[in-house]
């Protein structure tokens, strides 16, 4: 893996445009790669493209173009070429040799960003597994290219005779992946227990903010919950799921989770490893799919997000489409017409955030039931619990106790009724 931590490196974004790809799509994708490069701290000094029927098998670009790229690299003093596709280890190796600088493909760029942004133990382990999986075939390629010289170190350090340096590295990688996987499994178990406890305590009203990277999920999370999650104008600012209560708290108490953003060609290894993080989201009863309405490519971003959601098994969770950043651009009327029931808003407008909050509450209130709870006079200290978990609509009393007409989550209401209901029985439930 390259070490690009010290000084801003100069990079060129480069891609082959296949005949099947429209100019619009091609440009949007390159612009996104440029954005990804900036997130990594690269200074992007140019772009380099070629129209071609297919990718060159040896080195991605055709022979003549490779010479051109090499000349451009020298002229511009470029440190890295960033390719807007995932290329094979041998293509990458050959291209690097020919142009004389580091070559990173789109997958590697994304993996590197995830690696830098991962904070929690669980996210770090997930990213490391994905990176090691990406590196393994590349080491194999490097060993192949290095040839028999590489076998010089064989026979030492407990390796079986004839095992090459490259093979050793690959075995180490396999062992490390297995070790990380074990750690991850135990962390997952821990997290599941915590989640179960939280659900027991706080009920089941959960909404997850999902969507393309940079759509404004964390900004909405802050606005909806009054929390201080990280907001940044960079891709993949958020890698961990955070959970906070919708503010101000009502009945039922709604929990909001902020999740990792999606992107076109999300490396498969990352989709798989981030499933753990997204499990939180999958357990939500509602997904608020946040879309940057001001981005000309929002439709493609919307489609990519839906594809990833399907891939991780969240296809059937109810959706609320939220078109955000309308203050920056976008056609609100057209969006409302094309996506009935959607919310069109700006996270910067408190009144619009409040409307979104109401829509979310309304979704969960639909699930509420209305019932009467009897509370004997001797149990008045439990009033607080009823008021905290249910909306109290009316109250009346007789000599035995109070009767509270409430709206609340079916399970909570049943639980409360079962606790005090018995005391009410001998007299029967008085009629209205
Ligand atoms: N103009 C405008 N900018 C917004 C709005 N919502 C968010 N932003 C900006 O968009 C950028 C990205 O916002 P985030 O909330 O970090 O986006 P995210 O979806 O959490 O992104 P990732 O965590 O990278 O997936 C930030 O610079 C925000 O200030 C909005 O409604 N209007
Ligand atoms: Mg975020």
Tab-separated table of C-alpha atoms and ligand atoms in Angstrom:
chain	number	residue	atom	x	y	z
A	1	UNK	CA	0.000	0.000	0.000
A	2	UNK	CA	1.318	3.443	-0.796
A	3	UNK	CA	2.292	5.797	1.914
A	4	UNK	CA	0.619	9.053	1.060
A	5	UNK	CA	0.534	10.574	4.483
A	6	UNK	CA	3.409	13.034	4.293
A	7	UNK	CA	2.892	15.670	1.595
A	8	UNK	CA	0.207	16.352	-0.975
A	9	UNK	CA	0.970	14.184	-3.935
A	10	UNK	CA	0.216	15.231	-7.478
A	11	UNK	CA	-2.161	12.935	-9.263
A	12	UNK	CA	-3.871	12.478	-12.600
A	13	UNK	CA	-7.292	10.875	-12.852
A	14	UNK	CA	-7.452	8.571	-15.843
A	15	UNK	CA	-9.967	6.298	-17.519
A	16	UNK	CA	-10.881	4.394	-20.643
A	17	UNK	CA	-14.326	5.300	-21.982
A	18	UNK	CA	-16.117	2.307	-23.433
A	19	UNK	CA	-18.622	2.806	-26.239
A	20	UNK	CA	-21.489	1.749	-23.968
A	21	UNK	CA	-20.822	4.595	-21.517
A	22	UNK	CA	-22.369	8.009	-22.212
A	23	UNK	CA	-20.256	11.171	-21.921
A	24	UNK	CA	-22.421	12.364	-19.045
A	25	UNK	CA	-21.961	9.197	-17.043
A	26	UNK	CA	-18.254	9.028	-17.839
A	27	UNK	CA	-17.626	12.616	-16.765
A	28	UNK	CA	-19.673	12.254	-13.584
A	29	UNK	CA	-17.697	9.191	-12.610
A	30	UNK	CA	-14.340	10.892	-13.241
A	31	UNK	CA	-15.487	13.937	-11.278
A	32	UNK	CA	-16.337	11.621	-8.420
A	33	UNK	CA	-12.898	9.986	-8.600
A	34	UNK	CA	-11.384	13.463	-8.453
A	35	UNK	CA	-13.441	14.103	-5.309
A	36	UNK	CA	-12.272	10.803	-3.819
A	37	UNK	CA	-8.673	11.749	-4.632
A	38	UNK	CA	-9.106	15.083	-2.892
A	39	UNK	CA	-10.502	13.332	0.152
A	40	UNK	CA	-7.254	11.349	0.221
A	41	UNK	CA	-5.255	14.566	0.072
A	42	UNK	CA	-4.132	14.324	-3.552
A	43	UNK	CA	-3.614	17.425	-5.615
A	44	UNK	CA	-5.335	16.471	-8.870
A	45	UNK	CA	-3.434	18.179	-11.675
A	46	UNK	CA	-5.086	16.706	-14.721
A	47	UNK	CA	-7.155	14.031	-16.378
A	48	UNK	CA	-6.308	11.546	-19.064
A	49	UNK	CA	-8.814	9.565	-21.106
A	50	UNK	CA	-9.044	7.215	-24.041
A	51	UNK	CA	-11.990	5.969	-26.080
A	52	UNK	CA	-11.617	2.272	-26.631
A	53	UNK	CA	-13.718	-0.788	-27.456
A	54	UNK	CA	-12.322	-2.587	-24.393
A	55	UNK	CA	-9.666	-2.317	-21.711
A	56	UNK	CA	-6.201	-3.339	-22.858
A	57	UNK	CA	-5.464	-6.724	-21.283
A	58	UNK	CA	-1.819	-5.958	-20.595
A	59	UNK	CA	-1.935	-2.493	-19.111
A	60	UNK	CA	-5.504	-1.071	-19.339
A	61	UNK	CA	-4.597	1.730	-21.841
A	62	UNK	CA	-3.451	0.940	-25.390
A	63	UNK	CA	0.279	1.003	-26.221
A	64	UNK	CA	0.408	4.469	-27.793
A	65	UNK	CA	-1.675	5.974	-25.009
A	66	UNK	CA	0.630	4.523	-22.385
A	67	UNK	CA	3.559	6.371	-23.936
A	68	UNK	CA	1.506	9.547	-23.967
A	69	UNK	CA	0.610	9.070	-20.318
A	70	UNK	CA	4.232	8.460	-19.413
A	71	UNK	CA	5.248	11.720	-21.125
A	72	UNK	CA	2.448	13.615	-19.375
A	73	UNK	CA	3.522	12.203	-16.042
A	74	UNK	CA	7.072	13.480	-16.492
A	75	UNK	CA	5.942	16.847	-17.759
A	76	UNK	CA	3.543	17.423	-14.860
A	77	UNK	CA	5.709	15.841	-12.172
A	78	UNK	CA	2.936	13.431	-11.258
A	79	UNK	CA	3.286	11.013	-8.323
A	80	UNK	CA	0.265	8.829	-8.947
A	81	UNK	CA	-2.145	7.831	-11.690
A	82	UNK	CA	-5.644	7.093	-10.431
A	83	UNK	CA	-7.654	4.767	-12.650
A	84	UNK	CA	-11.449	5.029	-12.588
A	85	UNK	CA	-11.986	1.260	-12.837
A	86	UNK	CA	-10.930	-1.754	-10.876
A	87	UNK	CA	-7.995	-3.185	-12.835
A	88	UNK	CA	-6.239	-6.508	-12.484
A	89	UNK	CA	-3.001	-6.900	-10.548
A	90	UNK	CA	-1.047	-7.527	-13.751
A	91	UNK	CA	-2.561	-4.531	-15.563
A	92	UNK	CA	-1.671	-2.356	-12.626
A	93	UNK	CA	1.835	-3.773	-12.365
A	94	UNK	CA	2.534	-3.340	-16.083
A	95	UNK	CA	1.121	0.164	-16.213
A	96	UNK	CA	3.201	1.197	-13.215
A	97	UNK	CA	6.336	-0.125	-14.872
A	98	UNK	CA	5.593	1.706	-18.082
A	99	UNK	CA	4.556	5.122	-16.786
A	100	UNK	CA	7.083	5.102	-13.971
A	101	UNK	CA	4.856	6.030	-11.043
A	102	UNK	CA	2.367	4.565	-8.665
A	103	UNK	CA	-0.975	3.435	-10.100
A	104	UNK	CA	-4.054	3.199	-7.893
A	105	UNK	CA	-7.363	1.877	-9.123
A	106	UNK	CA	-10.775	3.076	-7.924
A	107	UNK	CA	-11.106	0.191	-5.487
A	108	UNK	CA	-7.771	0.951	-3.901
A	109	UNK	CA	-8.639	4.639	-3.571
A	110	UNK	CA	-11.893	3.795	-1.791
A	111	UNK	CA	-10.215	1.214	0.432
A	112	UNK	CA	-7.577	3.776	1.381
A	113	UNK	CA	-10.243	6.323	2.363
A	114	UNK	CA	-12.096	3.771	4.435
A	115	UNK	CA	-8.802	2.812	6.045
A	116	UNK	CA	-8.054	6.406	7.043
A	117	UNK	CA	-11.533	7.184	8.277
A	118	UNK	CA	-12.165	4.021	10.265
A	119	UNK	CA	-12.291	4.865	13.952
A	120	UNK	CA	-14.004	2.130	15.935
A	121	UNK	CA	-12.428	-1.267	16.486
A	122	UNK	CA	-15.143	-2.898	14.462
A	123	UNK	CA	-14.739	-0.561	11.461
A	124	UNK	CA	-10.972	-0.952	11.552
A	125	UNK	CA	-11.197	-4.725	11.494
A	126	UNK	CA	-13.721	-4.631	8.652
A	127	UNK	CA	-11.553	-2.353	6.543
A	128	UNK	CA	-8.431	-4.345	7.222
A	129	UNK	CA	-10.084	-7.558	6.085
A	130	UNK	CA	-11.185	-5.865	2.868
A	131	UNK	CA	-7.730	-4.388	2.247
A	132	UNK	CA	-5.940	-7.660	2.865
A	133	UNK	CA	-8.332	-9.395	0.511
A	134	UNK	CA	-7.497	-6.794	-2.122
A	135	UNK	CA	-3.761	-7.097	-1.523
A	136	UNK	CA	-3.459	-10.884	-1.643
A	137	UNK	CA	-3.717	-11.317	-5.450
A	138	UNK	CA	-1.511	-8.265	-5.937
A	139	UNK	CA	1.239	-9.785	-3.849
A	140	UNK	CA	0.883	-12.954	-5.865
A	141	UNK	CA	1.381	-10.888	-9.013
A	142	UNK	CA	4.403	-9.108	-7.551
A	143	UNK	CA	5.930	-12.461	-6.579
A	144	UNK	CA	5.293	-13.826	-10.067
A	145	UNK	CA	6.938	-10.813	-11.638
A	146	UNK	CA	9.889	-11.046	-9.246
A	147	UNK	CA	10.481	-14.584	-10.501
A	148	UNK	CA	12.798	-17.248	-9.055
A	149	UNK	CA	14.954	-14.711	-7.174
A	150	UNK	CA	12.125	-14.545	-4.752
A	151	UNK	CA	12.787	-18.100	-3.658
A	152	UNK	CA	16.136	-17.169	-2.137
A	153	UNK	CA	14.709	-16.931	1.375
A	154	UNK	CA	12.987	-20.284	1.280
A	155	UNK	CA	13.553	-22.840	3.999
A	156	UNK	CA	13.774	-20.457	6.928
A	157	UNK	CA	11.439	-19.342	9.647
A	158	UNK	CA	9.373	-22.501	9.848
A	159	UNK	CA	8.266	-22.456	6.254
A	160	UNK	CA	8.181	-25.705	4.360
A	161	UNK	CA	11.000	-26.110	1.876
A	162	UNK	CA	10.572	-24.240	-1.376
A	163	UNK	CA	7.972	-21.793	-0.087
A	164	UNK	CA	8.662	-18.408	-1.615
A	165	UNK	CA	8.687	-15.082	0.119
A	166	UNK	CA	5.493	-14.195	-1.691
A	167	UNK	CA	3.844	-17.402	-0.560
A	168	UNK	CA	4.850	-16.643	2.994
A	169	UNK	CA	3.308	-13.200	2.759
A	170	UNK	CA	0.149	-14.688	1.364
A	171	UNK	CA	-0.017	-17.236	4.152
A	172	UNK	CA	0.469	-14.466	6.672
A	173	UNK	CA	-2.366	-12.559	5.050
A	174	UNK	CA	-4.649	-15.584	5.227
A	175	UNK	CA	-3.814	-16.071	8.904
A	176	UNK	CA	-4.330	-12.403	9.650
A	177	UNK	CA	-7.703	-12.401	7.883
A	178	UNK	CA	-8.774	-15.437	9.891
A	179	UNK	CA	-7.641	-13.780	13.113
A	180	UNK	CA	-9.459	-10.526	12.297
A	181	UNK	CA	-12.564	-12.433	11.339
A	182	UNK	CA	-12.558	-14.117	14.726
A	183	UNK	CA	-12.207	-10.782	16.499
A	184	UNK	CA	-14.939	-9.351	14.348
A	185	UNK	CA	-17.293	-12.226	15.146
A	186	UNK	CA	-16.888	-11.664	18.867
A	187	UNK	CA	-17.356	-7.899	18.460
A	188	UNK	CA	-20.495	-8.552	16.439
A	189	UNK	CA	-21.855	-10.749	19.185
A	190	UNK	CA	-21.131	-8.068	21.764
A	191	UNK	CA	-22.822	-5.460	19.629
A	192	UNK	CA	-25.844	-7.659	19.090
A	193	UNK	CA	-26.257	-8.096	22.837
A	194	UNK	CA	-25.962	-4.345	23.369
A	195	UNK	CA	-28.507	-3.751	20.661
A	196	UNK	CA	-30.938	-6.236	22.150
A	197	UNK	CA	-30.593	-4.561	25.531
A	198	UNK	CA	-31.132	-1.158	24.003
A	199	UNK	CA	-34.221	-2.331	22.197
A	200	UNK	CA	-35.610	-3.800	25.354
A	201	UNK	CA	-35.079	-0.512	27.113
A	202	UNK	CA	-36.084	1.851	24.405
A	203	UNK	CA	-38.650	0.175	22.222
A	204	UNK	CA	-38.500	-0.647	18.570
A	205	UNK	CA	-39.135	2.601	16.719
A	206	UNK	CA	-35.990	2.850	14.602
A	207	UNK	CA	-35.257	4.899	11.511
A	208	UNK	CA	-31.937	4.676	9.642
A	209	UNK	CA	-30.541	7.414	7.436
A	210	UNK	CA	-29.058	5.751	4.379
A	211	UNK	CA	-27.841	7.085	1.050
A	212	UNK	CA	-25.023	8.005	-1.246
A	213	UNK	CA	-21.897	9.455	0.317
A	214	UNK	CA	-22.036	13.222	0.945
A	215	UNK	CA	-25.839	13.372	0.556
A	216	UNK	CA	-26.172	15.020	3.973
A	217	UNK	CA	-27.074	12.099	6.253
A	218	UNK	CA	-24.916	13.238	9.157
A	219	UNK	CA	-26.132	16.815	8.784
A	220	UNK	CA	-29.713	15.568	9.040
A	221	UNK	CA	-28.759	13.338	11.954
A	222	UNK	CA	-27.479	16.401	13.796
A	223	UNK	CA	-30.513	18.446	12.956
A	224	UNK	CA	-32.995	15.717	13.863
A	225	UNK	CA	-31.374	14.615	17.106
A	226	UNK	CA	-29.399	17.635	18.265
A	227	UNK	CA	-26.272	15.470	18.396
A	228	UNK	CA	-22.752	16.351	17.359
A	229	UNK	CA	-21.890	13.720	14.756
A	230	UNK	CA	-19.171	14.475	12.224
A	231	UNK	CA	-20.241	16.416	9.147
A	232	UNK	CA	-17.678	17.024	6.438
A	233	UNK	CA	-17.594	17.944	2.804
A	234	UNK	CA	-15.658	14.865	1.925
A	235	UNK	CA	-16.592	11.414	0.796
A	236	UNK	CA	-17.049	8.707	3.415
A	237	UNK	CA	-16.859	11.021	6.396
A	238	UNK	CA	-18.954	8.546	8.363
A	239	UNK	CA	-17.907	4.922	8.687
A	240	UNK	CA	-19.592	3.937	11.906
A	241	UNK	CA	-23.233	3.788	12.679
A	242	UNK	CA	-24.295	6.152	15.445
A	243	UNK	CA	-27.682	5.991	17.132
A	244	UNK	CA	-29.478	8.903	18.839
A	245	UNK	CA	-33.045	9.719	19.871
A	246	UNK	CA	-35.181	11.935	17.680
A	247	UNK	CA	-35.384	15.325	19.373
A	248	UNK	CA	-37.537	16.435	21.120
A	249	UNK	CA	-38.404	13.016	22.425
A	250	UNK	CA	-41.992	11.944	21.971
A	251	UNK	CA	-44.078	8.823	22.025
A	252	UNK	CA	-42.952	6.450	20.857
A	253	UNK	CA	-39.328	7.362	21.371
A	254	UNK	CA	-37.788	7.180	17.895
A	255	UNK	CA	-34.147	6.207	17.467
A	256	UNK	CA	-32.273	7.542	14.450
A	257	UNK	CA	-29.110	5.910	13.086
A	258	UNK	CA	-26.575	7.528	10.784
A	259	UNK	CA	-24.785	5.088	8.499
A	260	UNK	CA	-21.873	4.730	6.107
A	261	UNK	CA	-22.526	6.227	2.666
A	262	UNK	CA	-22.648	4.269	-0.558
A	263	UNK	CA	-20.856	4.887	-3.845
A	264	UNK	CA	-20.810	3.573	-7.386
A	265	UNK	CA	-18.637	0.464	-7.676
A	266	UNK	CA	-18.343	0.083	-3.940
A	267	UNK	CA	-15.688	-2.608	-3.639
A	268	UNK	CA	-17.460	-5.863	-3.018
A	269	UNK	CA	-15.235	-6.716	-0.071
A	270	UNK	CA	-16.370	-3.512	1.598
A	271	UNK	CA	-20.041	-4.202	0.986
A	272	UNK	CA	-19.589	-7.539	2.677
A	273	UNK	CA	-17.542	-6.252	5.573
A	274	UNK	CA	-19.727	-3.227	6.182
A	275	UNK	CA	-22.780	-5.358	6.420
A	276	UNK	CA	-22.068	-5.522	10.146
A	277	UNK	CA	-22.188	-1.772	10.461
A	278	UNK	CA	-25.279	-1.677	8.340
A	279	UNK	CA	-27.003	-4.376	10.375
A	280	UNK	CA	-28.111	-1.553	12.642
A	281	UNK	CA	-29.807	-0.024	9.648
A	282	UNK	CA	-31.314	-3.293	8.555
A	283	UNK	CA	-33.074	-3.623	11.866
A	284	UNK	CA	-34.759	-0.283	11.402
A	285	UNK	CA	-38.476	-0.264	10.604
A	286	UNK	CA	-37.979	2.692	8.288
A	287	UNK	CA	-35.147	3.748	5.980
A	288	UNK	CA	-34.905	7.452	5.246
A	289	UNK	CA	-33.073	7.361	1.929
A	290	UNK	CA	-31.262	10.708	1.672
A	291	UNK	CA	-30.485	11.973	-1.837
A	292	UNK	CA	-28.519	15.102	-2.804
A	293	UNK	CA	-31.117	16.772	-5.030
A	294	UNK	CA	-28.611	19.407	-6.139
A	295	UNK	CA	-26.285	16.849	-7.738
A	296	UNK	CA	-26.924	16.491	-11.477
A	297	UNK	CA	-26.183	12.778	-11.132
A	298	UNK	CA	-28.645	12.236	-8.262
A	299	UNK	CA	-30.716	9.667	-10.147
A	300	UNK	CA	-27.743	7.425	-10.663
A	301	UNK	CA	-26.781	7.857	-6.994
A	302	UNK	CA	-30.304	6.958	-5.965
A	303	UNK	CA	-30.192	3.823	-8.110
A	304	UNK	CA	-26.779	2.779	-6.783
A	305	UNK	CA	-28.001	3.132	-3.201
A	306	UNK	CA	-31.068	1.028	-3.924
A	307	UNK	CA	-28.843	-1.637	-5.519
A	308	UNK	CA	-26.572	-1.819	-2.490
A	309	UNK	CA	-29.582	-1.916	-0.173
A	310	UNK	CA	-30.903	-4.839	-2.134
A	311	UNK	CA	-27.530	-6.543	-1.985
A	312	UNK	CA	-27.407	-6.311	1.802
A	313	UNK	CA	-30.942	-7.596	2.147
A	314	UNK	CA	-32.791	-4.377	2.966
A	315	UNK	CA	-35.005	-4.324	-0.097
A	316	UNK	CA	-38.260	-4.700	1.770
A	317	UNK	CA	-37.745	-2.231	4.591
A	318	UNK	CA	-40.184	0.691	4.057
A	319	UNK	CA	-38.578	3.789	2.545
A	320	UNK	CA	-39.014	7.501	2.964
A	321	UNK	CA	-37.251	9.275	0.083
A	322	UNK	CA	-35.643	12.511	1.271
A	323	UNK	CA	-34.355	14.899	-1.386
A	324	UNK	CA	-31.914	17.108	0.491
A	325	UNK	CA	-29.844	20.215	-0.401
A	326	UNK	CA	-32.693	21.738	-2.403
A	327	UNK	CA	-31.296	25.154	-1.363
A	328	UNK	CA	-28.343	24.427	-3.666
A	329	UNK	CA	-30.382	23.407	-6.667
A	330	UNK	CA	-32.823	20.861	-8.046
A	331	UNK	CA	-36.412	21.023	-9.229
A	332	UNK	CA	-38.672	20.501	-6.222
A	333	UNK	CA	-41.927	20.319	-8.209
A	334	UNK	CA	-40.533	17.766	-10.651
A	335	UNK	CA	-39.213	15.633	-7.795
A	336	UNK	CA	-42.572	15.649	-5.990
A	337	UNK	CA	-44.300	14.614	-9.184
A	338	UNK	CA	-41.870	11.851	-10.068
A	339	UNK	CA	-41.489	10.465	-6.524
A	340	UNK	CA	-44.890	10.695	-4.825
A	341	UNK	CA	-44.672	10.853	-1.059
A	342	UNK	CA	-41.081	12.069	-1.046
A	343	UNK	CA	-39.765	14.862	1.163
A	344	UNK	CA	-37.970	17.725	-0.603
A	345	UNK	CA	-35.931	19.853	1.783
A	346	UNK	CA	-32.759	21.498	2.958
A	347	UNK	CA	-31.047	20.324	6.111
A	348	UNK	CA	-30.167	23.980	6.671
A	349	UNK	CA	-33.833	25.012	7.107
A	350	UNK	CA	-35.058	24.220	10.629
A	351	UNK	CA	-38.714	24.343	9.549
A	352	UNK	CA	-38.037	21.732	6.866
A	353	UNK	CA	-36.129	19.542	9.307
A	354	UNK	CA	-39.149	19.760	11.640
A	355	UNK	CA	-41.388	18.622	8.763
A	356	UNK	CA	-39.149	15.624	8.151
A	357	UNK	CA	-39.225	14.888	11.841
A	358	UNK	CA	-43.049	14.957	11.755
A	359	UNK	CA	-43.126	12.600	8.790
A	360	UNK	CA	-40.908	10.157	10.666
A	361	UNK	CA	-43.022	10.418	13.812
A	362	UNK	CA	-46.188	9.930	11.804
A	363	UNK	CA	-44.827	6.687	10.393
A	364	UNK	CA	-44.308	5.278	13.863
A	365	UNK	CA	-47.484	6.715	15.336
A	366	UNK	CA	-49.458	4.736	12.782
A	367	UNK	CA	-48.263	1.639	14.570
A	368	UNK	CA	-49.578	2.810	17.939
A	369	UNK	CA	-52.637	1.449	19.667
A	370	UNK	CA	-55.102	3.207	21.924
A	371	UNK	CA	-56.025	1.603	25.252
A	372	UNK	CA	-56.917	2.210	28.866
A	373	UNK	CA	-54.562	1.461	31.725
A	374	UNK	CA	-55.750	1.107	35.289
A	375	UNK	CA	-53.383	2.391	37.941
A	376	UNK	CA	-54.320	1.559	41.556
A	377	UNK	CA	-53.828	4.367	44.082
A	378	UNK	CA	-51.129	2.315	45.802
A	379	UNK	CA	-49.089	2.282	42.611
A	380	UNK	CA	-49.048	5.979	41.829
A	381	UNK	CA	-45.273	6.030	41.871
A	382	UNK	CA	-45.482	4.262	38.499
A	383	UNK	CA	-47.292	7.140	36.813
A	384	UNK	CA	-43.935	8.421	35.610
A	385	UNK	CA	-43.309	5.240	33.651
A	386	UNK	CA	-46.656	5.463	31.880
A	387	UNK	CA	-46.134	9.093	30.990
A	388	UNK	CA	-42.626	8.346	29.741
A	389	UNK	CA	-43.618	5.497	27.456
A	390	UNK	CA	-47.126	6.433	26.289
A	391	UNK	CA	-49.016	9.496	25.235
A	392	UNK	CA	-51.734	10.063	27.857
A	393	UNK	CA	-54.918	11.271	26.153
A	394	UNK	CA	-57.331	11.439	29.067
A	395	UNK	CA	-57.584	10.520	32.706
A	396	UNK	CA	-60.393	9.774	35.150
A	397	UNK	CA	-60.460	8.207	38.588
A	398	UNK	CA	-62.617	6.321	41.091
A	399	UNK	CA	-62.033	5.161	44.650
A	400	UNK	CA	-59.689	2.323	43.556
A	401	UNK	CA	-57.383	4.224	41.317
A	402	UNK	CA	-56.859	6.147	38.069
A	403	UNK	CA	-57.810	5.148	34.541
A	404	UNK	CA	-55.490	6.510	31.892
A	405	UNK	CA	-56.523	6.543	28.248
A	406	UNK	CA	-53.241	6.211	26.331
A	407	UNK	CA	-51.728	5.808	22.901
A	408	UNK	CA	-48.571	3.769	22.767
A	409	UNK	CA	-46.620	0.959	21.252
A	410	UNK	CA	-48.718	-2.243	21.388
A	411	UNK	CA	-46.152	-4.216	23.392
A	412	UNK	CA	-45.577	-1.451	25.906
A	413	UNK	CA	-49.295	-0.945	26.450
A	414	UNK	CA	-49.892	-4.656	26.862
A	415	UNK	CA	-47.063	-4.897	29.335
A	416	UNK	CA	-48.436	-1.995	31.421
A	417	UNK	CA	-51.970	-3.366	31.295
A	418	UNK	CA	-50.812	-6.769	32.442
A	419	UNK	CA	-49.046	-5.250	35.404
A	420	UNK	CA	-52.067	-3.419	36.811
A	421	UNK	CA	-54.954	-4.847	34.895
A	422	UNK	CA	-55.617	-7.555	37.447
A	423	UNK	CA	-56.406	-5.015	40.123
A	424	UNK	CA	-59.019	-3.494	37.858
A	425	UNK	CA	-60.809	-6.751	37.107
A	426	UNK	CA	-62.952	-7.359	40.182
A	427	UNK	CA	-64.888	-4.212	39.439
A	428	UNK	CA	-64.809	-4.782	35.721
A	429	UNK	CA	-63.683	-2.099	33.378
A	430	UNK	CA	-66.122	0.693	34.013
A	431	UNK	CA	-67.902	1.866	30.896
A	432	UNK	CA	-67.732	5.390	29.618
B	1	LIG	N1	-26.291	23.529	0.913
B	1	LIG	C1	-26.514	22.446	1.646
B	1	LIG	N2	-25.481	21.700	2.066
B	1	LIG	C2	-25.732	20.609	2.814
B	1	LIG	C3	-27.058	20.216	3.135
B	1	LIG	N3	-26.982	19.068	3.846
B	1	LIG	C4	-25.673	18.780	3.969
B	1	LIG	N4	-24.900	19.704	3.349
B	1	LIG	C5	-23.434	19.697	3.245
B	1	LIG	O1	-23.026	18.551	2.515
B	1	LIG	C6	-21.768	18.053	3.008
B	1	LIG	C7	-21.874	16.581	3.359
B	1	LIG	O2	-22.719	16.438	4.469
B	1	LIG	P1	-22.670	15.166	5.439
B	1	LIG	O3	-23.833	15.307	6.355
B	1	LIG	O4	-21.322	14.970	6.013
B	1	LIG	O5	-22.958	14.010	4.374
B	1	LIG	P2	-23.075	12.425	4.640
B	1	LIG	O6	-24.233	11.936	3.824
B	1	LIG	O7	-23.119	12.150	6.098
B	1	LIG	O8	-21.725	11.928	3.987
B	1	LIG	P3	-20.841	10.592	4.299
B	1	LIG	O9	-20.714	10.458	5.789
B	1	LIG	O10	-19.576	10.902	3.630
B	1	LIG	O11	-21.552	9.451	3.668
B	1	LIG	C8	-21.403	18.947	4.191
B	1	LIG	O12	-20.507	19.927	3.736
B	1	LIG	C9	-22.735	19.549	4.596
B	1	LIG	O13	-22.577	20.799	5.229
B	1	LIG	C10	-28.137	21.028	2.651
B	1	LIG	O14	-29.334	20.770	2.854
B	1	LIG	N5	-27.798	22.127	1.923
B	2	LIG	MG1	-21.859	11.123	7.264
